[in-house]
Short mmCIF file of C-alpha atoms (C1' of nucleotides) in Angstrom, two decimals:
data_model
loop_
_atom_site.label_atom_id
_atom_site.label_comp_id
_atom_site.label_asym_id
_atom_site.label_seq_id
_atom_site.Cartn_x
_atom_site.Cartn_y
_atom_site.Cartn_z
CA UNK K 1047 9.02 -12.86 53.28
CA UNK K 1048 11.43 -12.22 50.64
CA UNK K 1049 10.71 -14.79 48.20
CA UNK K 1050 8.37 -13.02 45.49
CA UNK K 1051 4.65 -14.19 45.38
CA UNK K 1052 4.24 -17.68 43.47
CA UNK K 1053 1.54 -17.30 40.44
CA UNK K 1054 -2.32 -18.65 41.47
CA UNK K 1055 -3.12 -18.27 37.63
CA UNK K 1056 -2.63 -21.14 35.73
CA UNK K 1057 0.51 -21.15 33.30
CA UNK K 1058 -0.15 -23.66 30.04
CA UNK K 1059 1.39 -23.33 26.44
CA UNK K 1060 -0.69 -21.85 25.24
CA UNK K 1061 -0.82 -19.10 27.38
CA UNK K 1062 3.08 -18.77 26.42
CA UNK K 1063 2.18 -18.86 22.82
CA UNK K 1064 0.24 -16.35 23.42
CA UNK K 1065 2.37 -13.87 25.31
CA UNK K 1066 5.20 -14.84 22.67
CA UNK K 1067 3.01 -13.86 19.95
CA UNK K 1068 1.87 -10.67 21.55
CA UNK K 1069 5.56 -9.55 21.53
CA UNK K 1070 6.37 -10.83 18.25
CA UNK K 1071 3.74 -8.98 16.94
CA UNK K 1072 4.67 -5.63 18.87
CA UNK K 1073 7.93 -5.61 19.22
CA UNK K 1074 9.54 -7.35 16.29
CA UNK K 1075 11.37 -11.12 15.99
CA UNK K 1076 14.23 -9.87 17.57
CA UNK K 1077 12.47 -8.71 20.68
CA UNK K 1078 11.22 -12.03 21.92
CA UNK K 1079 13.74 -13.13 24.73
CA UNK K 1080 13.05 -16.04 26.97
CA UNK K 1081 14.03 -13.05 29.39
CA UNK K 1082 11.66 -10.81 28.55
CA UNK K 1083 9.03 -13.49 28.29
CA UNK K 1084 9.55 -14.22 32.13
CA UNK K 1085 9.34 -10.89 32.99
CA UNK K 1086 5.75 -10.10 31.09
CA UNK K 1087 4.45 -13.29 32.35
CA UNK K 1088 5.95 -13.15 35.75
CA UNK K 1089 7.58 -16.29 35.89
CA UNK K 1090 11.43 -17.60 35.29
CA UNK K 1091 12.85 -19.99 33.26
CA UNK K 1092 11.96 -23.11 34.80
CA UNK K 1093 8.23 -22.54 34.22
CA UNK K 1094 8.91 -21.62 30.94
CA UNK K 1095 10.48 -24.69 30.13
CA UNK K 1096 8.29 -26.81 31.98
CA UNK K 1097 5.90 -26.27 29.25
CA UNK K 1098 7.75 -25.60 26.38
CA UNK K 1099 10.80 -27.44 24.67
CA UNK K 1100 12.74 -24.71 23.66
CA UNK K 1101 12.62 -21.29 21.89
CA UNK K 1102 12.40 -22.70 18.01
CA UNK K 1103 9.51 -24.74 19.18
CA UNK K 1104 8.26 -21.75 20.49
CA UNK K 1105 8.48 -19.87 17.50
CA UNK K 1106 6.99 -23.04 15.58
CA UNK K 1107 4.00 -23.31 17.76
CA UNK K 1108 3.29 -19.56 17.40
CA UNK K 1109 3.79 -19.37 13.50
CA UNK K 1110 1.94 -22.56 13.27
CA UNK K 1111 -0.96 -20.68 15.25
CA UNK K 1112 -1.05 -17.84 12.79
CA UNK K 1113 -0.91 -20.02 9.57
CA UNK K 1114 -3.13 -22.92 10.55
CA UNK K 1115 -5.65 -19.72 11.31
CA UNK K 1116 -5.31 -17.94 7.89
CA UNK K 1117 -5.22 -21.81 5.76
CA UNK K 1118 -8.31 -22.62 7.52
CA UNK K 1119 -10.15 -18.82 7.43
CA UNK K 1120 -10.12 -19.27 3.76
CA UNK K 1121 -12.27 -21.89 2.89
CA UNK K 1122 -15.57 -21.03 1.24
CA UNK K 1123 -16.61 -23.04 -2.29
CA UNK K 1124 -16.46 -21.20 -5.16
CA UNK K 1125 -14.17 -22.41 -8.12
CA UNK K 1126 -10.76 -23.76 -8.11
CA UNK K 1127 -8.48 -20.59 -9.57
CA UNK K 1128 -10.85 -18.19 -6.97
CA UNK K 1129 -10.28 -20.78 -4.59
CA UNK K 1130 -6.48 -20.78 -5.20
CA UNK K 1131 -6.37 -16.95 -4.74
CA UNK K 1132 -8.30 -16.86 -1.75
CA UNK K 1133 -5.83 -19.04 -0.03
CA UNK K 1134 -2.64 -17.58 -1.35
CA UNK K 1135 -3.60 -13.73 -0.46
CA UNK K 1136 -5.43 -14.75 2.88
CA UNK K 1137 -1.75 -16.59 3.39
CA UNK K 1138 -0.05 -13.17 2.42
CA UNK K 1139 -2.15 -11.12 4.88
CA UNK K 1140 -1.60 -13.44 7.27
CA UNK K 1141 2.16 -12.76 6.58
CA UNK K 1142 1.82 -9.22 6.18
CA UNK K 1143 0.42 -8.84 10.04
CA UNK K 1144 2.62 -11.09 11.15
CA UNK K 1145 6.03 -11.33 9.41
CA UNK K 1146 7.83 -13.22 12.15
CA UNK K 1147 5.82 -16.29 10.57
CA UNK K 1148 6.81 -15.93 7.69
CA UNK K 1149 10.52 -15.70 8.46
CA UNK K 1150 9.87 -18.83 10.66
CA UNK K 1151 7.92 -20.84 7.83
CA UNK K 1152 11.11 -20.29 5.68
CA UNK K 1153 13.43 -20.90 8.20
CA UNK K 1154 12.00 -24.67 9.30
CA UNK K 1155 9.52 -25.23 6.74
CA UNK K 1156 8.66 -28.55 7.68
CA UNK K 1157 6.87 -27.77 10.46
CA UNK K 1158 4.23 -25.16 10.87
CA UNK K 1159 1.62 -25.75 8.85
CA UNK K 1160 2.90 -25.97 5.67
CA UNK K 1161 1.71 -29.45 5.57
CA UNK K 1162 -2.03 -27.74 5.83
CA UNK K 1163 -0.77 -25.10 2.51
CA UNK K 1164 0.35 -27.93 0.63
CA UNK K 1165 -2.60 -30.15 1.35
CA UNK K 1166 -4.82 -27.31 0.22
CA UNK K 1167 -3.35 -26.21 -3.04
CA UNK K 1168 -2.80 -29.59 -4.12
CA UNK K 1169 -6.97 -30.11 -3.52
CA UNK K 1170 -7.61 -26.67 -5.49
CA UNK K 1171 -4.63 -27.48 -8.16
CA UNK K 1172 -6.27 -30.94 -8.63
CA UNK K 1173 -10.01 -29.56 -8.77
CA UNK K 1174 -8.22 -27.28 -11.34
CA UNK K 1175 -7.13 -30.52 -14.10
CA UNK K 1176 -3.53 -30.62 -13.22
CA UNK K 1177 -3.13 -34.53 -13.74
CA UNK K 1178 -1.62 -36.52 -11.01
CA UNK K 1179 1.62 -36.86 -11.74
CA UNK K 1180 2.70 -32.66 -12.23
CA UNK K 1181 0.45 -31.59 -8.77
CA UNK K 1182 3.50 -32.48 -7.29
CA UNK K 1183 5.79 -30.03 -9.05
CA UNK K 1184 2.77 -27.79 -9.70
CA UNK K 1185 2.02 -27.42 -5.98
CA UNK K 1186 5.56 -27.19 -4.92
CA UNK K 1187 5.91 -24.33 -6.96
CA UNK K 1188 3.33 -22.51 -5.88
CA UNK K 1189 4.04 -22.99 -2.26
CA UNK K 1190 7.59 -22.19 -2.69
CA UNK K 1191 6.32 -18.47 -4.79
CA UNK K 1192 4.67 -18.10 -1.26
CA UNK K 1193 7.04 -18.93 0.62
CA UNK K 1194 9.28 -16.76 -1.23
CA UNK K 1195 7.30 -13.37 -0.88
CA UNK K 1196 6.70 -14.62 2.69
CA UNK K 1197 10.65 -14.73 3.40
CA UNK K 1198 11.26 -11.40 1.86
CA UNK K 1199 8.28 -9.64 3.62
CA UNK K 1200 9.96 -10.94 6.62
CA UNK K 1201 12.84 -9.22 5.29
CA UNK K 1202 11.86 -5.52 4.82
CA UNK K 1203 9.63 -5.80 7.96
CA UNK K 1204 12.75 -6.20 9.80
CA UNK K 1205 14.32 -3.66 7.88
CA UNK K 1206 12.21 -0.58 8.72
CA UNK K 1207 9.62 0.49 11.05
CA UNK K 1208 7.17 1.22 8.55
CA UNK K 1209 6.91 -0.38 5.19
CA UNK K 1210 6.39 3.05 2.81
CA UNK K 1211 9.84 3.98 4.36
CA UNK K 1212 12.40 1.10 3.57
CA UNK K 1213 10.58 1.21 0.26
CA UNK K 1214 11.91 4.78 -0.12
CA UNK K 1215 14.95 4.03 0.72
CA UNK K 1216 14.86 1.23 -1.75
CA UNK K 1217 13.62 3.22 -4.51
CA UNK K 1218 16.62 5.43 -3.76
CA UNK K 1219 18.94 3.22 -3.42
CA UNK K 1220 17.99 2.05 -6.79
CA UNK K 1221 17.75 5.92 -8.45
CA UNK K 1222 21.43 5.76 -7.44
CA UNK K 1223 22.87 2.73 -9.15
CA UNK K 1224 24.81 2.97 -12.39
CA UNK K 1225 22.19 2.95 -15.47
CA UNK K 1226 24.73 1.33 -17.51
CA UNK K 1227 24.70 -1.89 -15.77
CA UNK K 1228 20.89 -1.88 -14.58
CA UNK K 1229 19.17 -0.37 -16.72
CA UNK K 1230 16.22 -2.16 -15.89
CA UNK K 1231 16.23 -1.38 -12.04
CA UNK K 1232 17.56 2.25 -12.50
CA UNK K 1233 14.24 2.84 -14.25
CA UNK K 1234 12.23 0.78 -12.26
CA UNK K 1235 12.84 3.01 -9.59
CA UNK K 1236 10.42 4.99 -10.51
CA UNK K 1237 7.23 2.88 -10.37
CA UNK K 1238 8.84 1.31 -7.38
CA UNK K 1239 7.15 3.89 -4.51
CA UNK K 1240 3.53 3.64 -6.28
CA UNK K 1241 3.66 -0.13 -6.15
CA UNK K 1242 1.22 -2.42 -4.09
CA UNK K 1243 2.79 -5.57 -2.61
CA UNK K 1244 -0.55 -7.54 -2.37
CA UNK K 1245 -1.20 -6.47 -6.06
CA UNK K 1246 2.27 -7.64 -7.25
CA UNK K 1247 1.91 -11.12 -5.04
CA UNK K 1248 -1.29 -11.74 -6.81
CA UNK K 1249 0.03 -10.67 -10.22
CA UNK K 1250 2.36 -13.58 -9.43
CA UNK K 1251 -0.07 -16.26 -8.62
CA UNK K 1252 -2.23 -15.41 -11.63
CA UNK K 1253 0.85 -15.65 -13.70
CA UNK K 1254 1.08 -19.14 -12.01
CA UNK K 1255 -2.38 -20.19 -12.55
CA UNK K 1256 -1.87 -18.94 -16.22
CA UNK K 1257 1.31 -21.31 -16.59
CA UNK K 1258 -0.56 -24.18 -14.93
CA UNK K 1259 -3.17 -23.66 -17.57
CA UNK K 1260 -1.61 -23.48 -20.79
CA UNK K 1261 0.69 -26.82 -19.54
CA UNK K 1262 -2.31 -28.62 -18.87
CA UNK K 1263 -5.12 -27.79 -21.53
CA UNK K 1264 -7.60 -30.52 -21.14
CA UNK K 1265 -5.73 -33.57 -22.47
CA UNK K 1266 -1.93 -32.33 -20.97
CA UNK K 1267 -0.41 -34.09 -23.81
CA UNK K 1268 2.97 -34.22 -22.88
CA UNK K 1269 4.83 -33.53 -19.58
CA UNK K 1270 8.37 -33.93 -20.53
CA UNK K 1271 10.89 -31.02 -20.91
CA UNK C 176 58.65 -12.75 24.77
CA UNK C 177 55.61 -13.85 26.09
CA UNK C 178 53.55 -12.00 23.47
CA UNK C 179 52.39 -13.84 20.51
CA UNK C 180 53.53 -13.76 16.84
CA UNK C 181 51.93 -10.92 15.00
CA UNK C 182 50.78 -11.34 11.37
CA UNK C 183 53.12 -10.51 8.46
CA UNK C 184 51.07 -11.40 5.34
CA UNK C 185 48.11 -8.60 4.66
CA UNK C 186 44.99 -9.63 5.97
CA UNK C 187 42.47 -8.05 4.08
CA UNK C 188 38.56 -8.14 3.49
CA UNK C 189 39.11 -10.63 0.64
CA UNK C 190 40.92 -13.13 2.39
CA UNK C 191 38.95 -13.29 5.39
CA UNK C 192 35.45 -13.15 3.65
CA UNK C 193 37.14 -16.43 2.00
CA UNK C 194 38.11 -17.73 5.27
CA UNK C 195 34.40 -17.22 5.96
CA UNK C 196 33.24 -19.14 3.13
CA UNK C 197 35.12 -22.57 3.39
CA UNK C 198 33.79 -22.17 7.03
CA UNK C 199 30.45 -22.11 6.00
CA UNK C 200 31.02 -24.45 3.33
CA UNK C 201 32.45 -27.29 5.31
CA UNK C 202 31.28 -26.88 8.76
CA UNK C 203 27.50 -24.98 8.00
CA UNK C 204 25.99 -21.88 8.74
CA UNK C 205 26.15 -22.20 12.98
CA UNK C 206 29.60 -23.10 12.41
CA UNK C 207 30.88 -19.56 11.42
CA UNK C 208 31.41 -17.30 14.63
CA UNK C 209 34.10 -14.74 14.91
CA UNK C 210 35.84 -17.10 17.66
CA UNK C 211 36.25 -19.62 15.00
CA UNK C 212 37.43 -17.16 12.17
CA UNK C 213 40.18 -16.03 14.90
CA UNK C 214 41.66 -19.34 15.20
CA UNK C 215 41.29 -19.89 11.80
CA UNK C 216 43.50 -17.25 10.73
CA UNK C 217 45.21 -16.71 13.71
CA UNK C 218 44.56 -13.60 14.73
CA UNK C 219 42.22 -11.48 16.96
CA UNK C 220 38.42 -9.45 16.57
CA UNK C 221 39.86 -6.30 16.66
CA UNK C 222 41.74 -6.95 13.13
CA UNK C 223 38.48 -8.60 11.70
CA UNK C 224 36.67 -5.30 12.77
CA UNK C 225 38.68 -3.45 11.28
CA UNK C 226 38.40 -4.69 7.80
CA UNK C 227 34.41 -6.01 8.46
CA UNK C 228 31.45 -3.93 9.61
CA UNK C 229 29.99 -6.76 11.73
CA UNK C 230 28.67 -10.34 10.98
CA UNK C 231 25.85 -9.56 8.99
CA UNK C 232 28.45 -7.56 6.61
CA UNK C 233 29.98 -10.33 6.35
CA UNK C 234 27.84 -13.05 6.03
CA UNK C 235 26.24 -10.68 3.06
CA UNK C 236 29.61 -10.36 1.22
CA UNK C 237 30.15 -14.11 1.40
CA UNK C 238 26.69 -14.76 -0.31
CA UNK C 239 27.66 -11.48 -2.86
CA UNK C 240 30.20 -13.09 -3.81
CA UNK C 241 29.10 -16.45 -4.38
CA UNK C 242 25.73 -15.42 -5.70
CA UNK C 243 27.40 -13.06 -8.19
CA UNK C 244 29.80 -15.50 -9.63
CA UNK C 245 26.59 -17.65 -10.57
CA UNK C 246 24.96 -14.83 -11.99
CA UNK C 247 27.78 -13.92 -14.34
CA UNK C 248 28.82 -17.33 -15.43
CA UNK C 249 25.86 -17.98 -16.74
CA UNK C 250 25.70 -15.64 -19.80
CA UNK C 251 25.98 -16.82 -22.85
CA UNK C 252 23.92 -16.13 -26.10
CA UNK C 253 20.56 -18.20 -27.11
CA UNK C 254 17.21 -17.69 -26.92
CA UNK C 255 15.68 -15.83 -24.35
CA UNK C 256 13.76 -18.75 -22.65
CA UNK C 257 16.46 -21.24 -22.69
CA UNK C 258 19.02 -18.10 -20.98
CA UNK C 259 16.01 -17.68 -18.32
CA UNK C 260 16.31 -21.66 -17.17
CA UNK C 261 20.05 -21.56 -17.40
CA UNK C 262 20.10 -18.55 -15.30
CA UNK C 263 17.85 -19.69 -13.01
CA UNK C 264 19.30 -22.94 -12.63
CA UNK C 265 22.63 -21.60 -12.28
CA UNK C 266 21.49 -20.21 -9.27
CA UNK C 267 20.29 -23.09 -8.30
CA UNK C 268 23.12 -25.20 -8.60
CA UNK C 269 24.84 -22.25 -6.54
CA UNK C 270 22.52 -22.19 -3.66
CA UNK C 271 22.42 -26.13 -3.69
CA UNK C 272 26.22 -25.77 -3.15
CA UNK C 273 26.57 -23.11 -0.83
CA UNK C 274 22.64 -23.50 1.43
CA UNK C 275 24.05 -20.60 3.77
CA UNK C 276 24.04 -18.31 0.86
CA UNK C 277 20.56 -19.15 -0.14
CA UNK C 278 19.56 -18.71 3.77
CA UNK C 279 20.80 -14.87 3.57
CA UNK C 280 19.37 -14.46 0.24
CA UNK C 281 16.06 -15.13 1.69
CA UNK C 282 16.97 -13.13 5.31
CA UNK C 283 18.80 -9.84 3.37
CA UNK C 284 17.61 -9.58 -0.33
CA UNK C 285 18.13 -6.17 -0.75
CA UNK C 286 22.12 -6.87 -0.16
CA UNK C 287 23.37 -9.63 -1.72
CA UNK C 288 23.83 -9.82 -5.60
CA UNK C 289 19.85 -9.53 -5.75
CA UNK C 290 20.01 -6.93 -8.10
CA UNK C 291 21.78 -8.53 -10.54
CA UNK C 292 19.37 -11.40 -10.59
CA UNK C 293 16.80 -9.06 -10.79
CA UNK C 294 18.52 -7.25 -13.88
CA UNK C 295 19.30 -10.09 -15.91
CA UNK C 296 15.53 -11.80 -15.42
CA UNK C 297 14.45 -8.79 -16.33
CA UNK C 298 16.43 -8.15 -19.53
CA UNK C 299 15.64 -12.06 -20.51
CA UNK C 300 12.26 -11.28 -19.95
CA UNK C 301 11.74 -7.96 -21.95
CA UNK C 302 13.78 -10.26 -24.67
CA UNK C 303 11.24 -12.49 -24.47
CA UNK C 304 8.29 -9.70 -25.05
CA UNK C 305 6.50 -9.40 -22.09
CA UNK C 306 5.98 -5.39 -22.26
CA UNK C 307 7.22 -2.80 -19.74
CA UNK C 308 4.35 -2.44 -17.07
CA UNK C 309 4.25 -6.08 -16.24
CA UNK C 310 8.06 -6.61 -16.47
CA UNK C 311 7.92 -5.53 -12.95
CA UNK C 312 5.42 -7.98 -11.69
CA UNK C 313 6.70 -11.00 -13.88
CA UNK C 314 10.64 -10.04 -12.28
CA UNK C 315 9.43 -10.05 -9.27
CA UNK C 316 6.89 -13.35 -9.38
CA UNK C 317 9.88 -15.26 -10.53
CA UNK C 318 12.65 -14.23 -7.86
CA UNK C 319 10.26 -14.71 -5.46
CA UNK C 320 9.66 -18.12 -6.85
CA UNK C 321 13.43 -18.83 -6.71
CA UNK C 322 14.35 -17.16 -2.97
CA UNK C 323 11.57 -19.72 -1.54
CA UNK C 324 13.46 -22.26 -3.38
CA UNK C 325 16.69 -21.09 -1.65
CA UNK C 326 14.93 -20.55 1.54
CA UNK C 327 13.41 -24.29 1.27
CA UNK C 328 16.80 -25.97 0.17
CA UNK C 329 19.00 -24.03 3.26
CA UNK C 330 16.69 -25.54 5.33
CA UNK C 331 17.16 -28.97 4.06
CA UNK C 332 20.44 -28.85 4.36
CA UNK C 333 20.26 -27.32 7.72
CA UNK C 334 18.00 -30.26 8.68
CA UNK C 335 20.23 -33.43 8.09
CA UNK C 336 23.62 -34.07 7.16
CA UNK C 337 22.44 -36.16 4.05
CA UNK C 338 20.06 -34.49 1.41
CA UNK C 339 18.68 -38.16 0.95
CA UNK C 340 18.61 -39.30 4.87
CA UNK C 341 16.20 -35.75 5.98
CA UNK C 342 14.44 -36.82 2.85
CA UNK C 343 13.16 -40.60 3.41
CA UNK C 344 12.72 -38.67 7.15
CA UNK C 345 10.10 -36.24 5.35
CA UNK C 346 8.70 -39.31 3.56
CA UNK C 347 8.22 -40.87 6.80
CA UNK C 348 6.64 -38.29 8.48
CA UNK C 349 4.01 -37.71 5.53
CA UNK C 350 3.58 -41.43 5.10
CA UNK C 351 2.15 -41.22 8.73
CA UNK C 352 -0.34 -38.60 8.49
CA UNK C 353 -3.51 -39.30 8.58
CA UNK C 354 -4.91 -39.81 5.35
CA UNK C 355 -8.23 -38.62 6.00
CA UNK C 356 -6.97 -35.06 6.59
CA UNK C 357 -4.11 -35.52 4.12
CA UNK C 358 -5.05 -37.31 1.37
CA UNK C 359 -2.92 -36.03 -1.58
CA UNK C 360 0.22 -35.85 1.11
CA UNK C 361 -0.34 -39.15 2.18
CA UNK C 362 -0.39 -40.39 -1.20
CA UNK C 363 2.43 -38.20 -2.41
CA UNK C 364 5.30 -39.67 0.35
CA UNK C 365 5.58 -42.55 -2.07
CA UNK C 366 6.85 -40.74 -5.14
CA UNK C 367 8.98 -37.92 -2.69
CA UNK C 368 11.90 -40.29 -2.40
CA UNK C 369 12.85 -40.80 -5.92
CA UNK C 370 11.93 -37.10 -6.66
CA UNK C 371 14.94 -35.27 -7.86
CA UNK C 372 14.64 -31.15 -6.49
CA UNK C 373 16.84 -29.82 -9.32
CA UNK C 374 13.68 -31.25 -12.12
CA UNK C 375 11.54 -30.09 -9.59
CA UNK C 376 12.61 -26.24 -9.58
CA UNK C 377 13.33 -26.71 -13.05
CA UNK C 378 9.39 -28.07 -13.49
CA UNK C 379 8.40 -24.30 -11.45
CA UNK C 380 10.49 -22.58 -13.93
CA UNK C 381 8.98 -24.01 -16.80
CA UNK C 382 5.56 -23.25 -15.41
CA UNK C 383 6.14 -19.66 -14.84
CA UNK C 384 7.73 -18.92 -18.08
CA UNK C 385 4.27 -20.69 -19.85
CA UNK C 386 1.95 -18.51 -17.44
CA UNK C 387 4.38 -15.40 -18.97
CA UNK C 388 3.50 -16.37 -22.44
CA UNK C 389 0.50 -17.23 -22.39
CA UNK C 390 -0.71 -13.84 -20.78
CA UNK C 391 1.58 -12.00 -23.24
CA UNK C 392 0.42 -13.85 -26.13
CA UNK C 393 1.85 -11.57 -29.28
CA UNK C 394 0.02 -7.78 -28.70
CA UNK C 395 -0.50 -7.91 -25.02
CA UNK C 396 -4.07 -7.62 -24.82
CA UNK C 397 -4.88 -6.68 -21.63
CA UNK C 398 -3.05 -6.21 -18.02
CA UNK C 399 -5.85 -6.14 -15.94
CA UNK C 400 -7.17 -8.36 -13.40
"C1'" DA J 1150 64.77 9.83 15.07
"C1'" DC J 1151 60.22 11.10 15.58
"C1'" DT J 1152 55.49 11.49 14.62
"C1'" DA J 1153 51.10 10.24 12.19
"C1'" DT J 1154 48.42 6.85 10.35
"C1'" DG J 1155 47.01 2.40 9.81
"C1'" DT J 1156 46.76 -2.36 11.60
"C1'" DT J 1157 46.75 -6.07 15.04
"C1'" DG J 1158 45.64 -9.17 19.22
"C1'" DG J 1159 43.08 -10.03 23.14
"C1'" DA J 1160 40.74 -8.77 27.59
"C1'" DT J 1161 36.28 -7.48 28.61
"C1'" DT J 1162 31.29 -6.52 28.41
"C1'" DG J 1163 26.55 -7.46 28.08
"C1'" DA J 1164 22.97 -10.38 26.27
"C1'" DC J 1165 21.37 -14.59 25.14
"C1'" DG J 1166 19.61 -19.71 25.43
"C1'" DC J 1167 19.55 -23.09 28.46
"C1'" DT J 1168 20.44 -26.25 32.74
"C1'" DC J 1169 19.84 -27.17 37.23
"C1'" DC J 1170 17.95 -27.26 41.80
"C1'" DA J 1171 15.48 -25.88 45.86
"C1'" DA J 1172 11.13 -24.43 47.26
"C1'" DA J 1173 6.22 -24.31 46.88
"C1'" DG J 1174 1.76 -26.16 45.58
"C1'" DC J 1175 -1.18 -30.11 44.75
"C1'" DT J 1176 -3.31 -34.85 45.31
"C1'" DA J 1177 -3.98 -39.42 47.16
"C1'" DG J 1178 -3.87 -42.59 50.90
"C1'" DC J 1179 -4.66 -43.36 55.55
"C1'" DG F 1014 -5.58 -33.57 59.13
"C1'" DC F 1015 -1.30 -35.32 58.29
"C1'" DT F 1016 2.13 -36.96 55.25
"C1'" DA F 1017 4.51 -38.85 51.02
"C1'" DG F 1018 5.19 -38.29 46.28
"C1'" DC F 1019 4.45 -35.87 42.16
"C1'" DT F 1020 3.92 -31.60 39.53
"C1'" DT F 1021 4.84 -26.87 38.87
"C1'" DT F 1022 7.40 -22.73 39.82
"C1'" DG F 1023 11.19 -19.15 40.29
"C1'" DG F 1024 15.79 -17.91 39.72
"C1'" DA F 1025 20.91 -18.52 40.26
"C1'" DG F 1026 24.40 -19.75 37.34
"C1'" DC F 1027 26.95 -21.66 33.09
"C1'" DG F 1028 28.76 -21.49 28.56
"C1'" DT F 1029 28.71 -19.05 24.20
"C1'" DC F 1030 28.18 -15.45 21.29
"C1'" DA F 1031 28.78 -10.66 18.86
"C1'" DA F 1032 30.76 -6.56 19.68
"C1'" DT F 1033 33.69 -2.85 22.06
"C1'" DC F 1034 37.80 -1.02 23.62
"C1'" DC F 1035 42.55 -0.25 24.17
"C1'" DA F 1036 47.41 -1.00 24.25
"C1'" DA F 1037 50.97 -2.72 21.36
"C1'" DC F 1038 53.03 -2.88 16.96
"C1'" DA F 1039 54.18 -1.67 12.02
"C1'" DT F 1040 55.10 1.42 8.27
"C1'" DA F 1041 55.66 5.77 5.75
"C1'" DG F 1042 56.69 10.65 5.61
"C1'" DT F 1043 59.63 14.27 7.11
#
DNA sequence: ACTATGTTGGATTGACGCTCCAAAGCTAGC
DNA sequence: GCTAGCTTTGGAGCGTCAATCCAACATAGT
């Protein structure tokens, strides 16, 4: 009687996506270990890969959980440009809880469901009057401003435990740099601390929507340079 | 006489964060591990630690450097818009060239030669009258915009050997979705092969800077909402 | 010559992803 | 109710990696 009890409970993927997710979300990116995964499900590696391919598909299938939930979350009718922001900030608070995902959906962008974003801004863009032939470039850029925020989210979330504290040091670190060179940034730091992320990602996306306006008035007369 | 050779030329932080970069240049971004940078210059981890703080360290000061040589060589004197593109596309071009370096830009923008970027956006941009609060915002909307780019193009390159093979592979895959869900994808796999990513980026760029005009028209009317 | 300081090479450690296999459950056929 | 074949499980073990540690070596100062 040695051998340790075998599991009654069934064991699925999903159930690993879960678990995965649960430590992403507590612990941090670097935290999830097929290791520790076997330990808080009680299992070893064998089950584990039994059910799942390996640890980027892992990762994929729980980013692709979070994202497909916040795409999909954020569709009500109302028009196009509200429509837009509704599905970029529900995106960045999905992010924001969960910045793992975002550091996966830059890292293998074409999975996930980035095929859901793109399929959904290109619907609003078009609803919008971007003509055919710029939705392409027009979406694209949008999706990459996301994913761009979403990457460097990722990025101070890993940094520091809490987000007000890395921003500190930030700021700091930006008080201390030579004025002569950055100017700009030297006095920057000062508004830096009182600054709202989710106010400064939508300030983006309106400037976006703004562009995508004044390109394409009503007739978009020309689309070259 | 058993014991090997030792070094006579200086090995310094210079030459091996060189080493470093024809690594990741030739061979990619898995490529570069400390074993291979040994071999490479023929000598052992405690030297390397003694002149780098770990891999991160390095793998930042290998993107610095790159990153900062793009930033610099493209100043020259026009008008502000046109110096924004070239700037930006510079950076392009560099992250096209080097995909590791756009990878860490996305994973560690607070090292890096971030700040410059951010510096000289933001001087173009103040150039180009968009007025101190927003600066901020409009800075940031825009090297977000470009880090997703990097992000996006690292993992391109990580995908497939070929830019053009992982693309008709992308192509493929859209071309087999089902066009009831993804109608505008579906549609849009036929024009993604002969797309060219450098008009593309350009095409975001373009957008951006109209969205900056056109909410800073001449006096800046309102900053609101 | 001798010491202090700086530099080098490599053995070693601990953690990780992953492979592999034996054992245990489960289901169908008789 | 027994067995044969398939699925699912647990864990030992392998190869690789970043990083530490230390002894050996070099050079400069006195």
């Amino acid at each position: 009687m040695a051998t340790k009890a075998r599991r009654t409970d069934a064991l699925s993927r999903e159930v690993i996506v879960e678990a995965a997710t649960q430590i992403l979300d507590t612990d941090g990116e670097d935290a999830l270990t097929l290791r520790a995964l076997t330990v808080r499900l009680n299992t070893g590696y064998g089950a584990l890969y039994h059910h799942v391919e390996n640890k980027s598909d892992l990762l994929a299938a729980a980013a692709e959980d979070v994202i497909a939930r916040a795409v999909a979350g954020a569709a009500t009718d109302s028009e196009p440009r509200e429509l837009l922001r509704t599905v970029a900030l529900s995106l960045f608070d999905a992010i924001t809880a969960h910045p793992w995902a975002g550091a996966q959906l830059a890292r293998e962008p074409w999975r996930s469901a980035l095929l859901d974003i793109y399929e959904s801004i290109g619907a609003h863009l078009e609803a919008l009057g971007v003509p055919e032939p710029a939705l392409f470039d027009s979406a694209g850029a949008l999706v990459n401003y996301i994913l761009g925020v979403a990457g460097q989210n990722a990025a101070t979330a890993r940094a520091g435990a809490h987000r007000t504290a890395s921003l500190a040091a930030v700021a700091a670190q930006w008080e201390r740099l030579d004025p002569a060179r950055y100017p700009r940034l030297h006095k920057a730091a000062a508004q830096l601390p009182e600054h709202d992320d989710r106010e400064q990602f939508l300030a983006g996306v309106d400037l976006f929507l703004a562009g995508v306006e004044a390109v394409h008035r009503r007739g978009a007369s020309d689309r070259s340079s």
